[in-house]
mmCIF file of C-alpha atoms in Angstrom:
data_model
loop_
_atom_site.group_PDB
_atom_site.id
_atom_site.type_symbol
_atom_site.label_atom_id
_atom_site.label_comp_id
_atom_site.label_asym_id
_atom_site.label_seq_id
_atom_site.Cartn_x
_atom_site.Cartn_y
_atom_site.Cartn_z
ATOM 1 C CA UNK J 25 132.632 139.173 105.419
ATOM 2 C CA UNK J 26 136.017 140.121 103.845
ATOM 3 C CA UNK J 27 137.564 139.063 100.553
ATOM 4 C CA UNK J 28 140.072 137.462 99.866
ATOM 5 C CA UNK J 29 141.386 135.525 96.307
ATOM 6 C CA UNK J 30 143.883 133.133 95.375
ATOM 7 C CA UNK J 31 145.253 132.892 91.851
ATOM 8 C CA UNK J 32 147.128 129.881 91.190
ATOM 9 C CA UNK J 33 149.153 129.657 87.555
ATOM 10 C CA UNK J 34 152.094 127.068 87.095
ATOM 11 C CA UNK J 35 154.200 130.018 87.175
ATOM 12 C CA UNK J 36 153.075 132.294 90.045
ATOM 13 C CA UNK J 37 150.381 132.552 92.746
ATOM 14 C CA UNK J 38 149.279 135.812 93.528
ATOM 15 C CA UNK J 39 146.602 136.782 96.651
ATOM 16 C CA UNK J 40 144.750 139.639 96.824
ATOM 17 C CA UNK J 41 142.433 140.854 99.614
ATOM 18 C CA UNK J 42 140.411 143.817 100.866
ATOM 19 C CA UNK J 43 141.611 145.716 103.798
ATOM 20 C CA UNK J 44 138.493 146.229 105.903
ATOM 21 C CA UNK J 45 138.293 145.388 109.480
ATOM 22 C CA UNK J 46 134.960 145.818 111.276
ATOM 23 C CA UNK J 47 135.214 145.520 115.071
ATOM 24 C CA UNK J 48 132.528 143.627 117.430
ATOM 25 C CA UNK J 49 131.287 147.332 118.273
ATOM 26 C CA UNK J 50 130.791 148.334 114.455
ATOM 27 C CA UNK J 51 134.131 150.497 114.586
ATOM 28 C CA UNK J 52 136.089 150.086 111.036
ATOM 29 C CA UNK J 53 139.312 150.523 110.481
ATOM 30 C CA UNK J 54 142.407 148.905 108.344
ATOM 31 C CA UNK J 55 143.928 145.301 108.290
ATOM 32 C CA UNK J 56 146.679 143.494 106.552
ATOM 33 C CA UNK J 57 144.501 140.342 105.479
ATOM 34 C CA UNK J 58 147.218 138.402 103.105
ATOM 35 C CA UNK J 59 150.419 138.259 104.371
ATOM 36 C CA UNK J 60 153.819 136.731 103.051
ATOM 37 C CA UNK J 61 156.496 134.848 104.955
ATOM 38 C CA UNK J 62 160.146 135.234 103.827
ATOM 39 C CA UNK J 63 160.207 131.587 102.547
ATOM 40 C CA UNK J 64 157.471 132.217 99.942
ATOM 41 C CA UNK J 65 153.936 131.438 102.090
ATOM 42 C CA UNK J 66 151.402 133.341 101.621
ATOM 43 C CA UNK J 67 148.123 133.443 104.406
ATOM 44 C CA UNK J 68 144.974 135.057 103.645
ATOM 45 C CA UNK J 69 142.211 135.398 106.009
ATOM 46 C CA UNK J 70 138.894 136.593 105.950
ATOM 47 C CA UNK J 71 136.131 136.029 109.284
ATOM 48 C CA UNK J 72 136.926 136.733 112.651
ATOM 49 C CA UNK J 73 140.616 138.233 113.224
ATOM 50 C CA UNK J 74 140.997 136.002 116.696
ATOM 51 C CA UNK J 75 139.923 133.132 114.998
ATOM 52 C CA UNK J 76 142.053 133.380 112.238
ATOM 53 C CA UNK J 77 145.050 134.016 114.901
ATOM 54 C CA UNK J 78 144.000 131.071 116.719
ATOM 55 C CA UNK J 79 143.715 128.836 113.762
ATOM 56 C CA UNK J 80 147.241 129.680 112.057
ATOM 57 C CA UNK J 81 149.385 129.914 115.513
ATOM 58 C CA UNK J 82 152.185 129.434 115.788
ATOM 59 C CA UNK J 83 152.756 131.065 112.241
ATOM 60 C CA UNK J 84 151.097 133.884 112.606
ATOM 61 C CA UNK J 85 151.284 136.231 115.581
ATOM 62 C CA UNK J 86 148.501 138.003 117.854
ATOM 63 C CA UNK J 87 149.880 141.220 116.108
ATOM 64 C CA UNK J 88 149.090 139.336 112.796
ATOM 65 C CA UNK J 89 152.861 139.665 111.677
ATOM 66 C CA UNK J 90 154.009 136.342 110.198
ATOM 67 C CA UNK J 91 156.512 134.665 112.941
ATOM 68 C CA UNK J 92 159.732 134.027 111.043
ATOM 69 C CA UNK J 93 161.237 132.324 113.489
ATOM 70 C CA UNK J 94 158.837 129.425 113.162
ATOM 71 C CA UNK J 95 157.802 129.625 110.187
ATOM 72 C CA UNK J 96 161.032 128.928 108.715
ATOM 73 C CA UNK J 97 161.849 125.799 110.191
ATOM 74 C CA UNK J 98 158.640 124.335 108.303
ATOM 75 C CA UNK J 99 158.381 123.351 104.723
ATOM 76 C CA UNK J 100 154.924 124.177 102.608
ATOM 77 C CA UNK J 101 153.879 121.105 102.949
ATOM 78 C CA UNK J 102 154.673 120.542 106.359
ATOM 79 C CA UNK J 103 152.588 123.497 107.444
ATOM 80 C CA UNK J 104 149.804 122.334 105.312
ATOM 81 C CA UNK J 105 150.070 119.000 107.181
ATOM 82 C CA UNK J 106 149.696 120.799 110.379
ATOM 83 C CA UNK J 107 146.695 123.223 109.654
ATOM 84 C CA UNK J 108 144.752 120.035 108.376
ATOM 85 C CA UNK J 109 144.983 118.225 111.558
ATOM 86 C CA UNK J 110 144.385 121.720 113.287
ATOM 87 C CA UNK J 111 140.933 121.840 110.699
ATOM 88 C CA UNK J 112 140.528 118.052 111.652
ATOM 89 C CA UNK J 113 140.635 118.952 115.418
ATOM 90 C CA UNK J 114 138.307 122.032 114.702
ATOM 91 C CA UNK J 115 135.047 120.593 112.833
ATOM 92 C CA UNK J 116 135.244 117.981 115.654
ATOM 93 C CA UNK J 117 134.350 120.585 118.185
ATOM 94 C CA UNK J 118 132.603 122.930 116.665
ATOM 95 C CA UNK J 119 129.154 122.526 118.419
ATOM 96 C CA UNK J 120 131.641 123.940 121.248
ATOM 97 C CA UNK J 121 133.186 127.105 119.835
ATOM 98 C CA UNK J 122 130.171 128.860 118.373
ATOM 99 C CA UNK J 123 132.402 131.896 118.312
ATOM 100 C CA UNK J 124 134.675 130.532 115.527
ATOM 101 C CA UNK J 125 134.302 131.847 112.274
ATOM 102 C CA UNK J 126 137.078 131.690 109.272
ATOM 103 C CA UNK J 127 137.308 131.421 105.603
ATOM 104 C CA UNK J 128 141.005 131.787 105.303
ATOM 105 C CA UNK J 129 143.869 129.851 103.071
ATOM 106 C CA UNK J 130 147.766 129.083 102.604
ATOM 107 C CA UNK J 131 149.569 129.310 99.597
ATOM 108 C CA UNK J 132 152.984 128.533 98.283
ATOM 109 C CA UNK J 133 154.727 125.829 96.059
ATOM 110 C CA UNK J 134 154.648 121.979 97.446
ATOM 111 C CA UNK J 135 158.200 121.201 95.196
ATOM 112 C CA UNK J 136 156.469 120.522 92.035
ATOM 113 C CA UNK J 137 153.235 123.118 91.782
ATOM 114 C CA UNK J 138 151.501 125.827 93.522
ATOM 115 C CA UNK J 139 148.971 125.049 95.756
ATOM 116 C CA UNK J 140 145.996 127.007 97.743
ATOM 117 C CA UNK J 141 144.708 125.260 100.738
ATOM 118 C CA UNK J 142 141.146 126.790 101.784
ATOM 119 C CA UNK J 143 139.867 126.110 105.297
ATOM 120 C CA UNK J 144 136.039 127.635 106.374
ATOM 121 C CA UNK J 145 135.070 126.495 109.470
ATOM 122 C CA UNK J 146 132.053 128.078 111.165
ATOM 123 C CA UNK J 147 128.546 127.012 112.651
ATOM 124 C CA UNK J 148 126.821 127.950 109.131
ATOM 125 C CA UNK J 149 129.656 126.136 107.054
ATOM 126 C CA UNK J 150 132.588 123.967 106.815
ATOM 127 C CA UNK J 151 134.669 123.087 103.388
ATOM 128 C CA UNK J 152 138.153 121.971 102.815
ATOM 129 C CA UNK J 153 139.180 123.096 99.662
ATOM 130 C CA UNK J 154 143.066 122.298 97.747
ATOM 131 C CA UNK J 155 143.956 123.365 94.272
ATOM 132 C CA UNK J 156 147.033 122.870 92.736
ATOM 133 C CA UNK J 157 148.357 124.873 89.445
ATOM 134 C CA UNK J 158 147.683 123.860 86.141
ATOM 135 C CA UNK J 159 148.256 125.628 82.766
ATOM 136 C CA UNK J 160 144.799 127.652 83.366
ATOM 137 C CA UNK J 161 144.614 130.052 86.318
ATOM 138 C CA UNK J 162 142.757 128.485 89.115
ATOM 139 C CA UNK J 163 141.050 130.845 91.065
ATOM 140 C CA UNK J 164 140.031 130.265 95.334
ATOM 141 C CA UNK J 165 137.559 132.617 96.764
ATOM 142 C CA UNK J 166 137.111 134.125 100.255
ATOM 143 C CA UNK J 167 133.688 136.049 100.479
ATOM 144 C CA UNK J 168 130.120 136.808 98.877
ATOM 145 C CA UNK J 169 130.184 135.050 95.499
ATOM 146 C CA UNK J 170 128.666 138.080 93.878
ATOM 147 C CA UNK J 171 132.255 139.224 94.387
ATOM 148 C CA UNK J 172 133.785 136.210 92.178
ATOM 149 C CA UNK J 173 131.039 136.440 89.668
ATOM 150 C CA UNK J 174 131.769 140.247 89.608
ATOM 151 C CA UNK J 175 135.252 139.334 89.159
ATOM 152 C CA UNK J 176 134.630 136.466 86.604
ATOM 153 C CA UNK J 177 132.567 139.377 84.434
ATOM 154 C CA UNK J 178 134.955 141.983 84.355
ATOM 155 C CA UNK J 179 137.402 139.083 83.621
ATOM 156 C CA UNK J 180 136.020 137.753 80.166
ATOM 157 C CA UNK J 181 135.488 141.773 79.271
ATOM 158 C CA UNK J 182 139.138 142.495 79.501
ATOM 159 C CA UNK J 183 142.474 142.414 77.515
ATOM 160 C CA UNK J 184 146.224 142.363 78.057
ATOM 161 C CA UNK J 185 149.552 141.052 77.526
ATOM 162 C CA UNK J 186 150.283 141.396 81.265
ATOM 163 C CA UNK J 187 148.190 138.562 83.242
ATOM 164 C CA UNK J 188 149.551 139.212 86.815
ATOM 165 C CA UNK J 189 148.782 143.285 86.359
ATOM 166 C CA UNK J 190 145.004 142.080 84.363
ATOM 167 C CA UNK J 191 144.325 140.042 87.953
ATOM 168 C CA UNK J 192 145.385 142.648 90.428
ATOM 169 C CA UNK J 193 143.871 145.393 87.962
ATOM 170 C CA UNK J 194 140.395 143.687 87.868
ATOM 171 C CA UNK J 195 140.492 142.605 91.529
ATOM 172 C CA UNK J 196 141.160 146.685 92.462
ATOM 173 C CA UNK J 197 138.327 147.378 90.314
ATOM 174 C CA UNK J 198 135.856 144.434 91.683
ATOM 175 C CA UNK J 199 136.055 145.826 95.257
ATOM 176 C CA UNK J 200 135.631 149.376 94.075
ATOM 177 C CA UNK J 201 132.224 147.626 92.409
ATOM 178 C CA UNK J 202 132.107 145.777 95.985
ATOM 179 C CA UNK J 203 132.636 147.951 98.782
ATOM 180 C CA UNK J 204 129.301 150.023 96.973
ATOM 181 C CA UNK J 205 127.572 147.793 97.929
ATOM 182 C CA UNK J 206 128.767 145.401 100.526
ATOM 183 C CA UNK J 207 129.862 147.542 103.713
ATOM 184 C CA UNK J 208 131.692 144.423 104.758
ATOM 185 C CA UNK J 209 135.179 145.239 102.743
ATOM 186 C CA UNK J 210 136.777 148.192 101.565
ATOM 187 C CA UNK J 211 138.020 149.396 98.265
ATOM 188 C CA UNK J 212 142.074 149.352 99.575
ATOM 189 C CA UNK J 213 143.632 146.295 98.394
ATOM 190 C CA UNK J 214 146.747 144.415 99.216
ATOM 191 C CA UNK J 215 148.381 141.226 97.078
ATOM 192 C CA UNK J 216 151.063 139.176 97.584
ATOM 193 C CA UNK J 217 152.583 137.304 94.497
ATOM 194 C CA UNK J 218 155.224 134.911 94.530
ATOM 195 C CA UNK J 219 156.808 134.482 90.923
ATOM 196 C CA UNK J 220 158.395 130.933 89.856
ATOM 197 C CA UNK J 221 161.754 131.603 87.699
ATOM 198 C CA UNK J 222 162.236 129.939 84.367
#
């Protein structure tokens, strides 16, 4: 499994993921796993790539480029709205697509907060998780929660002035700690942050 996490703040949400894509044959090789759409929404995606392409179409292509042309005629919300009915449609046939497998989430701001929507949908588990900003950094999790509690650790032990650098630092430095140990990610990292203006 990948990872992939959300920070929500009232003034920014920032997603960070691995880069580590393991084929069906056991071939690795490099993925863009959070991607950002010109109007501010961020996807991250961690299980099966087709799944994920499945689950987020039309907004994200089958060369897992963010389709701008659609995308933009939806608000936040609106593509929330559709992904939950998609996640509605999916648990209600999962028996049927044993195949399936994602942990994957949108983020952006609704018009008054920032929000991360988390959909996992697989035979072994399904949760539908929201969280909206608040004062305190709310943090969403895709992957082995050895990785979070890694994260959480080297969290507490650390200092700075610069919150958004402290998160990306300490994510950097959890999959370094990770990818030791876990063959399913890699210690390359890409974030997407999207920064609310006083």
């Amino acid at each position: 499994m990948s990872i992939v996490f959300s920070f929500i703040h009232k003034q920014f949400a920032l997603v960070c993921g691995d880069t580590n894509l393991t084929t069906k044959d056991g071939n690795r090789s490099n993925i863009e796993k959070v991607l950002m759409s010109s109007s501010n929404i961020i996807f991250g995606f961690t299980g099966d790539v087709s799944s994920n392409i499945d689950f987020f179409h039309p907004f994200i292509r089958e060369n897992l480029t963010i389709n701008e042309t659609i995308i933009n005629n939806y608000s936040f919300n609106q593509i929330v709205d559709i992904l939950n009915e998609k996640y509605q449609d999916y648990i209600k046939k999962i028996d049927q697509i044993s195949n399936f497998d994602i942990c994957s989430m949108v983020v952006g701001f609704n018009g008054e907060k920032f929000c991360c929507v988390r959909y996992q949908i697989s035979q072994k588990e399904i949760e539908f998780k929201k969280i909206e900003s608040g004062n305190n950094i709310e943090i969403v999790g895709s992957g082995k929660e050895e990785h979070l509690s890694t994260f959480t650790k080297l969290y507490k032990q650390q200092h700075s002035d610069d919150l958004i650098g402290k998160l990306i630092s300490i994510f950097q430095q959890t999959i370094d700690i990770g990818s030791s140990i876990d063959k399913s990610i890699n210690n390359k990292m890409t974030y997407k942050l999207i920064y609310l203006e006083d």
